[in-house]
Amino acid sequence: MRRMLAAAIAIALALAGTSTISMAQTSRDTPVDEVTTQLPRNVRPTHYEVAVVPDAQSLRFDGTVAIAIEVLEPTPSITLNAVDMTFANVRLAPVSGSSGFDAPQVATDAEAQTATFTFARPLPAGAYTLSMDYTGVIGTQANGLFAIDYDTAAGRRRALYTQFENSDARKFVPSWDEPNHKATFTLTATVPAAQMAVSNMPVAETTDLGDGSKRVRFAPSPKMSTYLLFFALGDFERATTQADGTEVGVVTQKGKLSQAAFALESSKDVLREYHDYFGTPYPLPKLDNIASPGRSQFFGAMENWGAIFTFEYAILLDPTISTQADKQRVYSIAAHEIAHQWFGNLVTMQWWDDLWLNEGFATWMAGRTTQKLHPEWNTGLGVVGSRDYAMSRDAVASTHPVVQHVETVEQASQAFDAITYSKGAAVIRMLEGYVGPEAWRTGVRKYIETHAYGNTASDDLWREIQAAAGKPVLDIAHDFTLQPGVPLIRVGQASCANGITTLALEQGEYTKDRPDKRPLTWRVPVIASVAGSGEEARAIVSGGSGTLDVPGCGAVVVNAGQSGYYRTLYAPAQFARVRDAFAKLATIDQLGVMRDAWALGLAGQQPASDYLDLVLAAPVDADPQVWGDIAQHFDSLHDYYEGDAERQKTFAAFAIARLVPVFARVGWEPRAGEGDPVAILRSDLIATLGELGDPAVIAEARRRHAAQDADPDAVPAALRKTILTIVARHADVATWDQLHAAAKAEKTPLVKDQLYLLLSAPRDEALAKRALQLALTDEPGATNSAAMISAVANEHPELGFDFAVAHRRQVDTKVDATSRSRWYPGLASNSLEPATVAKVGAFAQAHIAEGSRRAADTVIANIDYRMKVRNERLPEIDAWLRENGS
């Protein structure tokens, strides 16, 4: 099955305007005029008094705002951010002293996303209040203030929510919409009396207006960046608990609170853990997590301070469809967003160059916390896959450093990628391993304490870590965050004497598309151990080469424990030793060795068949996550053979034969006392065997689907998605029509959305075309259409991409604007066709700003890479199969 990954990226709103370019690294002492901005620096906001009256039916809202500002130097005008707004009654009054100023001239710039207020005479430096009335637009995609329509048993409903990261608060309130312009906010909303309004802070006062509406005023917020402001309105209900004096809540559509119970309890546990870890208490009186139907191609959840927003598929557990993997995902997402309450909200990056300080840290913190509080899930093994995801992105020419320079809104949106999240987390994990967890935590605590309610750059964190550890962290951190790419550690000659193995190590660079590239250099923390010994040797490999003495004799695993951000390439003799000792390796090292062999093999830096040798070495009772990883890579190899039925069939026969004995141990039915990893493996194996064409699995999935009306146990909730996916993938017209009827009749948004995605999964091209046409209608819901087109493109990349481009005017309304510049090229990602490269390039040139084409360049690089794998690596796999396939 082509794995459907939710896109989380980028926008197509080009932002023009002045941009002062800063150095990538600044500190808290950096003068404000060296921090990047699109706005003049002569005015600073300190407080916003905002009042809104939303009209959900007309998709418009009225607003008033009084902004307390400081004019830092005389100026004839004030410029702030605003999008799709009209203004009236603009007023400026000094806080003290002279009388107010005459009404200014108002000029808006749609391209620059600004409004400028020009006065008849220059404003002296001082404190003022800038007030105005304005009107704005309520959208139907997750940008600014937006509406979500959803079905319930009682009929159709509409709810309102906001999404402001990275630069959409300007659609809700005229503002200095940049992270360095922190201020406090007091929000008031006039809303229908029967509905619930939610914001960052608790309700301070509610006034019944006697006309079926009420005015709700929320308590003032702490000092924060504009992108963290939040508002929601709808037919909601709320449940709460307490954690160390903080009210922790969940807010859902009516009737769904029970499905958020796990998220509520998890949030309580995570908040307590973070209180202990950070040493700084959570500073707000409440922390809500608000569930919304629908979806976005840009994000799944957002860390608004005190009011986390999460789409239902990422927070609710529906007993009819949710799985153990869903449960773990709910926990991990909640842990990620709660980590942001400190890293991102309390302490915020100065500018989007250092976005990784938010996202990389929250990703690492969520992984650490999930493993600590739920060790039975063994999610710590997932760091290998997350790191691998980052390395794959980091190994093509279009990569970028973790700390990257951002000039425009569109570039800021594209910064939300695997480098920022997964590489950032991997670098943190490596550095924590280098300095030790206690020194790391001490440095983090000092960083939070020193910079609370302020803005920082990466070096502010590194300085605190280095001071706490007494080790040269700064240089290593700079190597891995200020330059792109993936180090490669080559393991050469090994000799053992007197119980010590001496390894010769050489540092190069792993790349997928530049085999002749001159490698960059890094100071690489290396950990190695002899398989099964438990004793580690550590060193910093710098200057391109070095040696390492490892206690013991035998097969040596380099990057033992897999905390390093680098690939390991063993000389043939050393690889053979590791392969032969594979069953003795720690599970995390089995995963790391396999991932390196896979990546380096497909890149042509070692035999591609080495990966399959490791598969043969994996015992049938290996950890469930090892076999889940093997299933995933079998799935990928099967895709590479697409279009060559005979060769694909040969590979599939081998893969099925290897997986069937593992599946026989797991079976269709759960066993008493089995852990979540086994339950997740069951689903993975069924899905992969179905994709490989195993007739027994496909037949059983169809049988169970057909029997579900008569036998409630035929399709258990834990397998419902998997069984439905196999049925949908192999659907004929009658089956597709049956699924379509079920989707139209379904009243639960979480299930309904899943059914519409399944309608887009068929291998049959004619049915895929029907799904594309359906996606352009209003039937699936405004936020499902883009996901449906993406699902079609996973199996039929040329069909999906060509359709979206041909219907771009219609499709644009179905895609949140923050995603477009990455979403369109991403539809072609699974292509193996040379012509598609030219198509993606032509689209980018015609429709994406020149400085914002990184996503398109990455897609092109990966299509070229996929074609190279098919043409140059699959023959190696074919030869290996002829010798070993039986």
Short mmCIF file of N, CA, C and O in Angstrom, two decimals, residues 528-567:
data_model
loop_
_atom_site.label_atom_id
_atom_site.label_comp_id
_atom_site.label_asym_id
_atom_site.label_seq_id
_atom_site.Cartn_x
_atom_site.Cartn_y
_atom_site.Cartn_z
N ALA A 528 29.99 3.23 19.72
CA ALA A 528 30.08 1.89 19.13
C ALA A 528 30.15 0.85 20.23
O ALA A 528 30.60 1.11 21.34
N SER A 529 29.70 -0.36 19.90
CA SER A 529 29.80 -1.48 20.85
C SER A 529 29.83 -2.79 20.09
O SER A 529 29.33 -2.89 18.96
N VAL A 530 30.44 -3.78 20.69
CA VAL A 530 30.43 -5.14 20.14
C VAL A 530 29.06 -5.75 20.41
O VAL A 530 28.51 -5.61 21.51
N ALA A 531 28.50 -6.41 19.42
CA ALA A 531 27.17 -6.99 19.54
C ALA A 531 27.06 -7.86 20.77
O ALA A 531 27.88 -8.76 20.98
N GLY A 532 26.06 -7.55 21.60
CA GLY A 532 25.79 -8.35 22.78
C GLY A 532 26.63 -8.03 23.98
O GLY A 532 26.39 -8.58 25.07
N SER A 533 27.61 -7.12 23.88
CA SER A 533 28.52 -6.87 25.00
C SER A 533 27.95 -5.89 26.01
O SER A 533 28.22 -5.99 27.21
N GLY A 534 27.21 -4.89 25.53
CA GLY A 534 26.67 -3.87 26.43
C GLY A 534 27.66 -2.79 26.79
O GLY A 534 27.30 -1.80 27.44
N GLU A 535 28.94 -2.93 26.42
CA GLU A 535 29.95 -1.92 26.71
C GLU A 535 30.10 -0.99 25.51
O GLU A 535 30.20 -1.45 24.37
N GLU A 536 30.15 0.32 25.77
CA GLU A 536 30.21 1.30 24.70
C GLU A 536 31.54 2.03 24.68
O GLU A 536 32.15 2.26 25.72
N ALA A 537 31.93 2.42 23.48
CA ALA A 537 33.07 3.32 23.30
C ALA A 537 32.55 4.57 22.62
O ALA A 537 31.68 4.50 21.73
N ARG A 538 33.09 5.73 23.02
CA ARG A 538 32.61 7.01 22.50
C ARG A 538 33.79 7.84 22.01
O ARG A 538 34.87 7.80 22.60
N ALA A 539 33.54 8.60 20.95
CA ALA A 539 34.56 9.50 20.43
C ALA A 539 33.89 10.54 19.56
O ALA A 539 32.75 10.36 19.09
N ILE A 540 34.59 11.64 19.34
CA ILE A 540 34.17 12.64 18.35
C ILE A 540 35.05 12.45 17.12
O ILE A 540 36.28 12.59 17.20
N VAL A 541 34.43 12.09 16.03
CA VAL A 541 35.17 11.95 14.77
C VAL A 541 35.20 13.32 14.10
O VAL A 541 34.17 13.86 13.72
N SER A 542 36.39 13.88 13.99
CA SER A 542 36.53 15.19 13.36
C SER A 542 37.74 15.16 12.44
O SER A 542 38.58 14.26 12.52
N GLY A 543 37.80 16.13 11.56
CA GLY A 543 38.91 16.17 10.62
C GLY A 543 38.84 15.12 9.54
O GLY A 543 39.81 14.90 8.81
N GLY A 544 37.71 14.43 9.44
CA GLY A 544 37.51 13.50 8.33
C GLY A 544 37.81 12.06 8.62
O GLY A 544 37.37 11.18 7.89
N SER A 545 38.59 11.75 9.69
CA SER A 545 38.92 10.36 9.95
C SER A 545 39.31 10.20 11.41
O SER A 545 39.54 11.17 12.13
N GLY A 546 39.41 8.96 11.85
CA GLY A 546 39.81 8.69 13.22
C GLY A 546 39.77 7.20 13.48
O GLY A 546 39.40 6.40 12.61
N THR A 547 40.17 6.81 14.68
CA THR A 547 40.07 5.42 15.10
C THR A 547 39.31 5.37 16.41
O THR A 547 39.22 6.37 17.13
N LEU A 548 38.76 4.20 16.69
CA LEU A 548 37.98 4.01 17.90
C LEU A 548 38.28 2.64 18.47
O LEU A 548 38.20 1.63 17.75
N ASP A 549 38.63 2.61 19.75
CA ASP A 549 38.87 1.34 20.44
C ASP A 549 37.61 0.93 21.17
O ASP A 549 37.09 1.66 22.03
N VAL A 550 37.12 -0.27 20.84
CA VAL A 550 35.84 -0.75 21.38
C VAL A 550 36.09 -1.97 22.24
O VAL A 550 36.74 -2.93 21.79
N PRO A 551 35.61 -1.99 23.48
CA PRO A 551 35.82 -3.17 24.33
C PRO A 551 35.18 -4.41 23.72
O PRO A 551 34.03 -4.39 23.28
N GLY A 552 35.95 -5.51 23.67
CA GLY A 552 35.42 -6.77 23.17
C GLY A 552 35.86 -7.08 21.76
O GLY A 552 36.39 -6.23 21.03
N CYS A 553 35.63 -8.30 21.36
CA CYS A 553 35.93 -8.75 20.00
C CYS A 553 34.66 -9.33 19.39
O CYS A 553 33.87 -9.98 20.07
N GLY A 554 34.48 -9.09 18.12
CA GLY A 554 33.28 -9.57 17.43
C GLY A 554 32.71 -8.52 16.52
O GLY A 554 33.38 -7.53 16.18
N ALA A 555 31.45 -8.70 16.13
CA ALA A 555 30.78 -7.74 15.24
C ALA A 555 30.55 -6.43 15.99
O ALA A 555 29.97 -6.42 17.06
N VAL A 556 31.02 -5.33 15.42
CA VAL A 556 30.89 -4.03 16.06
C VAL A 556 29.78 -3.23 15.39
O VAL A 556 29.75 -3.10 14.16
N VAL A 557 28.87 -2.71 16.20
CA VAL A 557 27.80 -1.83 15.72
C VAL A 557 28.23 -0.39 15.96
O VAL A 557 28.48 0.00 17.11
N VAL A 558 28.36 0.37 14.89
CA VAL A 558 28.66 1.79 15.00
C VAL A 558 27.33 2.55 14.98
O VAL A 558 26.42 2.21 14.23
N ASN A 559 27.24 3.56 15.84
CA ASN A 559 25.98 4.24 16.17
C ASN A 559 25.12 3.35 17.05
O ASN A 559 23.90 3.29 16.90
N ALA A 560 25.77 2.67 17.97
CA ALA A 560 25.05 1.82 18.92
C ALA A 560 24.06 2.67 19.71
O ALA A 560 24.39 3.74 20.21
N GLY A 561 22.83 2.19 19.80
CA GLY A 561 21.76 2.95 20.42
C GLY A 561 21.09 3.93 19.50
O GLY A 561 20.06 4.50 19.83
N GLN A 562 21.69 4.16 18.33
CA GLN A 562 21.10 4.95 17.24
C GLN A 562 20.77 6.39 17.64
O GLN A 562 19.81 6.97 17.18
N SER A 563 21.62 6.97 18.47
CA SER A 563 21.39 8.38 18.83
C SER A 563 22.06 9.34 17.87
O SER A 563 21.75 10.54 17.89
N GLY A 564 22.97 8.86 17.03
CA GLY A 564 23.70 9.75 16.13
C GLY A 564 22.94 10.08 14.87
O GLY A 564 22.21 9.25 14.33
N TYR A 565 23.12 11.30 14.40
CA TYR A 565 22.53 11.69 13.11
C TYR A 565 23.58 11.50 12.03
O TYR A 565 24.28 12.43 11.62
N TYR A 566 23.71 10.26 11.58
CA TYR A 566 24.63 9.95 10.48
C TYR A 566 24.31 8.55 9.96
O TYR A 566 23.69 7.74 10.65
N ARG A 567 24.71 8.29 8.74
CA ARG A 567 24.63 6.95 8.17
C ARG A 567 25.92 6.21 8.49
O ARG A 567 26.99 6.82 8.57
#
